[in-house]
Amino acid sequence: MFDNIFVSDIDLLYIKNLLEKPFYISETKLTINHFDDVLSRVLFQIMLKAMAEKNSFIPLTDLQPLFNDKDRLEKYSHFGHPIKLISVEDLLVKFREMQTESSHKEIEQTIIERYNRKTLKETAKKMLLEVDDSAKSSKELLRKYGYKLDTLLDSASDSRKTITADDMLS
């Protein structure tokens, strides 16, 4: 759909689902770090803040401050995102036009899997660099990277506790 490193179709579909069914926000396993798409990060952060502050998210009301923040809109424009921020109504129409055959949970799992693979690759690169560092013992490295790998394994688990909006903002 889009060809830009700051854009992710799957992230946008996930946000589409949250805009259509805001109660999904309280059930999400994702954090802002799971998103590659710059617009999805901004919208997800706004949604989490609304849920944490007033335990609800109303798109027309809660997204309006974004469109009033000229500095933020200016910064966003530099990413070259294909979705232009004109008005809340226009944004919601663009999201309604997006189509998917996948369920909300399938989209969420795809994002988690992508995030875990990306994090695993970054961890492996760092670990390889540190293995060659003679100043660190193998025991230190195993402890350090074992914890990181355990954290990733936990995030991939189906039995993982759902994180609340308060957990993600604190």
PDB file of C-alpha atoms in Angstrom:
ATOM      1  CA  MET A   1       0.000   0.000   0.000  1.00  0.00           C
ATOM      2  CA  PHE A   2       2.648   2.594   1.067  1.00  0.00           C
ATOM      3  CA  ASP A   3       6.381   2.764   0.317  1.00  0.00           C
ATOM      4  CA  ASN A   4       7.962   4.816   3.114  1.00  0.00           C
ATOM      5  CA  ILE A   5      10.050   3.630   6.087  1.00  0.00           C
ATOM      6  CA  PHE A   6       7.862   5.704   8.435  1.00  0.00           C
ATOM      7  CA  VAL A   7       4.684   3.990   7.222  1.00  0.00           C
ATOM      8  CA  SER A   8       3.367   0.546   8.113  1.00  0.00           C
ATOM      9  CA  ASP A   9       0.139  -0.813   6.663  1.00  0.00           C
ATOM     10  CA  ILE A  10      -0.314  -3.305   9.496  1.00  0.00           C
ATOM     11  CA  ASP A  11       0.131  -0.581  12.137  1.00  0.00           C
ATOM     12  CA  LEU A  12      -2.460   1.582  10.387  1.00  0.00           C
ATOM     13  CA  LEU A  13      -4.934  -1.314  10.284  1.00  0.00           C
ATOM     14  CA  TYR A  14      -4.441  -1.830  14.002  1.00  0.00           C
ATOM     15  CA  ILE A  15      -5.163   1.864  14.665  1.00  0.00           C
ATOM     16  CA  LYS A  16      -8.206   1.627  12.379  1.00  0.00           C
ATOM     17  CA  ASN A  17      -9.571  -1.094  14.662  1.00  0.00           C
ATOM     18  CA  LEU A  18      -8.903   1.010  17.762  1.00  0.00           C
ATOM     19  CA  LEU A  19     -10.675   3.999  16.213  1.00  0.00           C
ATOM     20  CA  GLU A  20     -13.694   1.830  15.371  1.00  0.00           C
ATOM     21  CA  LYS A  21     -13.730  -0.045  18.689  1.00  0.00           C
ATOM     22  CA  PRO A  22     -11.925   2.024  21.354  1.00  0.00           C
ATOM     23  CA  PHE A  23     -12.487  -0.664  24.013  1.00  0.00           C
ATOM     24  CA  TYR A  24      -9.696  -2.639  22.301  1.00  0.00           C
ATOM     25  CA  ILE A  25      -7.259  -0.119  23.796  1.00  0.00           C
ATOM     26  CA  SER A  26      -7.875  -1.493  27.281  1.00  0.00           C
ATOM     27  CA  GLU A  27      -7.104  -5.022  26.032  1.00  0.00           C
ATOM     28  CA  THR A  28      -3.967  -4.321  24.011  1.00  0.00           C
ATOM     29  CA  LYS A  29      -0.655  -6.094  24.501  1.00  0.00           C
ATOM     30  CA  LEU A  30       1.163  -3.415  22.530  1.00  0.00           C
ATOM     31  CA  THR A  31       3.194  -0.433  23.632  1.00  0.00           C
ATOM     32  CA  ILE A  32       4.134   2.584  21.564  1.00  0.00           C
ATOM     33  CA  ASN A  33       7.484   0.905  20.790  1.00  0.00           C
ATOM     34  CA  HIS A  34       5.732  -1.826  18.820  1.00  0.00           C
ATOM     35  CA  PHE A  35       4.737   0.636  16.098  1.00  0.00           C
ATOM     36  CA  ASP A  36       6.930   1.475  13.107  1.00  0.00           C
ATOM     37  CA  ASP A  37       4.380   3.828  11.564  1.00  0.00           C
ATOM     38  CA  VAL A  38       4.814   7.445  12.716  1.00  0.00           C
ATOM     39  CA  LEU A  39       1.096   8.315  12.523  1.00  0.00           C
ATOM     40  CA  SER A  40       0.150   5.145  14.393  1.00  0.00           C
ATOM     41  CA  ARG A  41       2.590   6.056  17.179  1.00  0.00           C
ATOM     42  CA  VAL A  42       1.053   9.533  17.526  1.00  0.00           C
ATOM     43  CA  LEU A  43      -2.531   8.262  17.520  1.00  0.00           C
ATOM     44  CA  PHE A  44      -1.786   5.361  19.856  1.00  0.00           C
ATOM     45  CA  GLN A  45      -0.156   7.737  22.343  1.00  0.00           C
ATOM     46  CA  ILE A  46      -3.209  10.029  22.258  1.00  0.00           C
ATOM     47  CA  MET A  47      -5.517   7.048  22.785  1.00  0.00           C
ATOM     48  CA  LEU A  48      -3.501   5.753  25.738  1.00  0.00           C
ATOM     49  CA  LYS A  49      -3.430   9.170  27.349  1.00  0.00           C
ATOM     50  CA  ALA A  50      -7.202   9.561  26.999  1.00  0.00           C
ATOM     51  CA  MET A  51      -7.794   6.113  28.481  1.00  0.00           C
ATOM     52  CA  ALA A  52      -5.439   6.794  31.392  1.00  0.00           C
ATOM     53  CA  GLU A  53      -6.890  10.218  32.179  1.00  0.00           C
ATOM     54  CA  LYS A  54     -10.604   9.634  31.721  1.00  0.00           C
ATOM     55  CA  ASN A  55     -11.027   5.922  31.013  1.00  0.00           C
ATOM     56  CA  SER A  56     -12.502   6.575  27.575  1.00  0.00           C
ATOM     57  CA  PHE A  57     -11.459   7.549  24.084  1.00  0.00           C
ATOM     58  CA  ILE A  58     -13.742   9.578  21.823  1.00  0.00           C
ATOM     59  CA  PRO A  59     -11.990  10.091  18.467  1.00  0.00           C
ATOM     60  CA  LEU A  60     -13.676  13.361  17.442  1.00  0.00           C
ATOM     61  CA  THR A  61     -12.924  14.996  20.791  1.00  0.00           C
ATOM     62  CA  ASP A  62      -9.628  13.420  21.810  1.00  0.00           C
ATOM     63  CA  LEU A  63      -7.880  13.800  18.442  1.00  0.00           C
ATOM     64  CA  GLN A  64      -8.762  17.480  17.987  1.00  0.00           C
ATOM     65  CA  PRO A  65      -5.788  18.815  20.042  1.00  0.00           C
ATOM     66  CA  LEU A  66      -3.443  17.125  17.564  1.00  0.00           C
ATOM     67  CA  PHE A  67      -4.873  19.277  14.775  1.00  0.00           C
ATOM     68  CA  ASN A  68      -4.550  22.411  16.934  1.00  0.00           C
ATOM     69  CA  ASP A  69      -0.834  21.763  17.598  1.00  0.00           C
ATOM     70  CA  LYS A  70       0.902  23.503  14.682  1.00  0.00           C
ATOM     71  CA  ASP A  71       4.416  22.517  15.837  1.00  0.00           C
ATOM     72  CA  ARG A  72       3.477  18.842  15.989  1.00  0.00           C
ATOM     73  CA  LEU A  73       1.795  19.008  12.589  1.00  0.00           C
ATOM     74  CA  GLU A  74       4.908  20.656  11.142  1.00  0.00           C
ATOM     75  CA  LYS A  75       7.164  17.894  12.502  1.00  0.00           C
ATOM     76  CA  TYR A  76       4.769  15.224  11.201  1.00  0.00           C
ATOM     77  CA  SER A  77       4.831  16.733   7.709  1.00  0.00           C
ATOM     78  CA  HIS A  78       8.603  16.120   7.470  1.00  0.00           C
ATOM     79  CA  PHE A  79       8.071  12.342   7.585  1.00  0.00           C
ATOM     80  CA  GLY A  80       6.353  12.377   4.192  1.00  0.00           C
ATOM     81  CA  HIS A  81       3.507  10.196   5.458  1.00  0.00           C
ATOM     82  CA  PRO A  82       0.881   9.642   2.757  1.00  0.00           C
ATOM     83  CA  ILE A  83      -1.961  10.339   5.192  1.00  0.00           C
ATOM     84  CA  LYS A  84      -2.158  14.104   5.516  1.00  0.00           C
ATOM     85  CA  LEU A  85      -3.509  15.588   8.725  1.00  0.00           C
ATOM     86  CA  ILE A  86      -6.222  17.981   7.555  1.00  0.00           C
ATOM     87  CA  SER A  87      -9.011  17.461  10.096  1.00  0.00           C
ATOM     88  CA  VAL A  88     -10.222  14.810  12.521  1.00  0.00           C
ATOM     89  CA  GLU A  89     -13.168  14.042  10.260  1.00  0.00           C
ATOM     90  CA  ASP A  90     -10.916  13.627   7.207  1.00  0.00           C
ATOM     91  CA  LEU A  91      -8.566  11.359   9.166  1.00  0.00           C
ATOM     92  CA  LEU A  92     -11.439   9.154  10.344  1.00  0.00           C
ATOM     93  CA  VAL A  93     -12.754   8.860   6.771  1.00  0.00           C
ATOM     94  CA  LYS A  94      -9.310   7.718   5.569  1.00  0.00           C
ATOM     95  CA  PHE A  95      -9.184   5.042   8.261  1.00  0.00           C
ATOM     96  CA  ARG A  96     -12.746   3.884   7.493  1.00  0.00           C
ATOM     97  CA  GLU A  97     -11.718   3.390   3.847  1.00  0.00           C
ATOM     98  CA  MET A  98      -8.970   0.914   4.807  1.00  0.00           C
ATOM     99  CA  GLN A  99      -9.895  -2.715   4.280  1.00  0.00           C
ATOM    100  CA  THR A 100      -8.688  -5.873   5.991  1.00  0.00           C
ATOM    101  CA  GLU A 101      -9.659  -9.516   6.131  1.00  0.00           C
ATOM    102  CA  SER A 102      -7.671 -10.100   9.334  1.00  0.00           C
ATOM    103  CA  SER A 103      -9.071 -10.014  12.851  1.00  0.00           C
ATOM    104  CA  HIS A 104      -7.895  -7.502  15.420  1.00  0.00           C
ATOM    105  CA  LYS A 105      -6.016 -10.224  17.332  1.00  0.00           C
ATOM    106  CA  GLU A 106      -4.288 -11.444  14.152  1.00  0.00           C
ATOM    107  CA  ILE A 107      -3.121  -7.913  13.384  1.00  0.00           C
ATOM    108  CA  GLU A 108      -1.898  -7.465  16.953  1.00  0.00           C
ATOM    109  CA  GLN A 109       0.020 -10.766  16.823  1.00  0.00           C
ATOM    110  CA  THR A 110       1.612  -9.763  13.517  1.00  0.00           C
ATOM    111  CA  ILE A 111       2.846  -6.511  15.064  1.00  0.00           C
ATOM    112  CA  ILE A 112       4.181  -8.343  18.134  1.00  0.00           C
ATOM    113  CA  GLU A 113       5.967 -10.878  15.933  1.00  0.00           C
ATOM    114  CA  ARG A 114       7.538  -8.139  13.804  1.00  0.00           C
ATOM    115  CA  TYR A 115       8.652  -6.249  16.909  1.00  0.00           C
ATOM    116  CA  ASN A 116      10.107  -9.395  18.498  1.00  0.00           C
ATOM    117  CA  ARG A 117      12.040 -10.307  15.352  1.00  0.00           C
ATOM    118  CA  LYS A 118      13.403  -6.781  14.992  1.00  0.00           C
ATOM    119  CA  THR A 119      14.396  -6.684  18.671  1.00  0.00           C
ATOM    120  CA  LEU A 120      15.938 -10.152  18.431  1.00  0.00           C
ATOM    121  CA  LYS A 121      18.081  -9.056  15.464  1.00  0.00           C
ATOM    122  CA  GLU A 122      19.222  -5.905  17.294  1.00  0.00           C
ATOM    123  CA  THR A 123      20.024  -7.932  20.421  1.00  0.00           C
ATOM    124  CA  ALA A 124      21.973 -10.500  18.413  1.00  0.00           C
ATOM    125  CA  LYS A 125      24.067  -7.761  16.774  1.00  0.00           C
ATOM    126  CA  LYS A 126      24.878  -6.172  20.131  1.00  0.00           C
ATOM    127  CA  MET A 127      25.658  -9.547  21.658  1.00  0.00           C
ATOM    128  CA  LEU A 128      28.049 -10.468  18.837  1.00  0.00           C
ATOM    129  CA  LEU A 129      29.916  -7.205  19.316  1.00  0.00           C
ATOM    130  CA  GLU A 130      30.202  -7.783  23.055  1.00  0.00           C
ATOM    131  CA  VAL A 131      31.316 -11.414  22.695  1.00  0.00           C
ATOM    132  CA  ASP A 132      34.488 -10.132  21.053  1.00  0.00           C
ATOM    133  CA  ASP A 133      35.075  -7.735  23.974  1.00  0.00           C
ATOM    134  CA  SER A 134      37.541  -9.578  26.206  1.00  0.00           C
ATOM    135  CA  ALA A 135      36.698  -7.351  29.169  1.00  0.00           C
ATOM    136  CA  LYS A 136      33.355  -9.070  29.699  1.00  0.00           C
ATOM    137  CA  SER A 137      32.975 -12.614  30.947  1.00  0.00           C
ATOM    138  CA  SER A 138      30.685 -15.071  29.220  1.00  0.00           C
ATOM    139  CA  LYS A 139      28.705 -15.289  32.462  1.00  0.00           C
ATOM    140  CA  GLU A 140      28.059 -11.505  32.385  1.00  0.00           C
ATOM    141  CA  LEU A 141      26.952 -11.696  28.775  1.00  0.00           C
ATOM    142  CA  LEU A 142      24.680 -14.683  29.374  1.00  0.00           C
ATOM    143  CA  ARG A 143      23.039 -12.902  32.290  1.00  0.00           C
ATOM    144  CA  LYS A 144      22.584  -9.650  30.354  1.00  0.00           C
ATOM    145  CA  TYR A 145      21.268 -11.156  27.142  1.00  0.00           C
ATOM    146  CA  GLY A 146      19.422 -14.008  28.830  1.00  0.00           C
ATOM    147  CA  TYR A 147      17.201 -11.438  30.521  1.00  0.00           C
ATOM    148  CA  LYS A 148      16.557  -9.636  27.220  1.00  0.00           C
ATOM    149  CA  LEU A 149      15.668 -12.896  25.491  1.00  0.00           C
ATOM    150  CA  ASP A 150      13.396 -13.952  28.370  1.00  0.00           C
ATOM    151  CA  THR A 151      11.582 -10.628  28.073  1.00  0.00           C
ATOM    152  CA  LEU A 152      11.006 -11.232  24.367  1.00  0.00           C
ATOM    153  CA  LEU A 153       9.830 -14.775  25.034  1.00  0.00           C
ATOM    154  CA  ASP A 154       7.367 -13.461  27.598  1.00  0.00           C
ATOM    155  CA  SER A 155       5.986 -10.897  25.143  1.00  0.00           C
ATOM    156  CA  ALA A 156       5.434 -13.655  22.580  1.00  0.00           C
ATOM    157  CA  SER A 157       3.495 -15.773  25.060  1.00  0.00           C
ATOM    158  CA  ASP A 158      -0.248 -16.196  24.531  1.00  0.00           C
ATOM    159  CA  SER A 159      -0.760 -16.229  28.293  1.00  0.00           C
ATOM    160  CA  ARG A 160       0.883 -12.840  28.738  1.00  0.00           C
ATOM    161  CA  LYS A 161      -1.032 -10.428  30.954  1.00  0.00           C
ATOM    162  CA  THR A 162      -2.756  -7.639  29.101  1.00  0.00           C
ATOM    163  CA  ILE A 163      -1.141  -4.307  29.858  1.00  0.00           C
ATOM    164  CA  THR A 164      -3.408  -1.439  30.819  1.00  0.00           C
ATOM    165  CA  ALA A 165      -3.089   2.097  29.508  1.00  0.00           C
ATOM    166  CA  ASP A 166      -1.846   3.189  32.948  1.00  0.00           C
ATOM    167  CA  ASP A 167       0.933   0.556  32.813  1.00  0.00           C
ATOM    168  CA  MET A 168       2.109   1.828  29.425  1.00  0.00           C
ATOM    169  CA  LEU A 169       2.200   5.489  30.411  1.00  0.00           C
ATOM    170  CA  SER A 170       3.983   5.003  33.717  1.00  0.00           C
TER     171      SER A 170
END
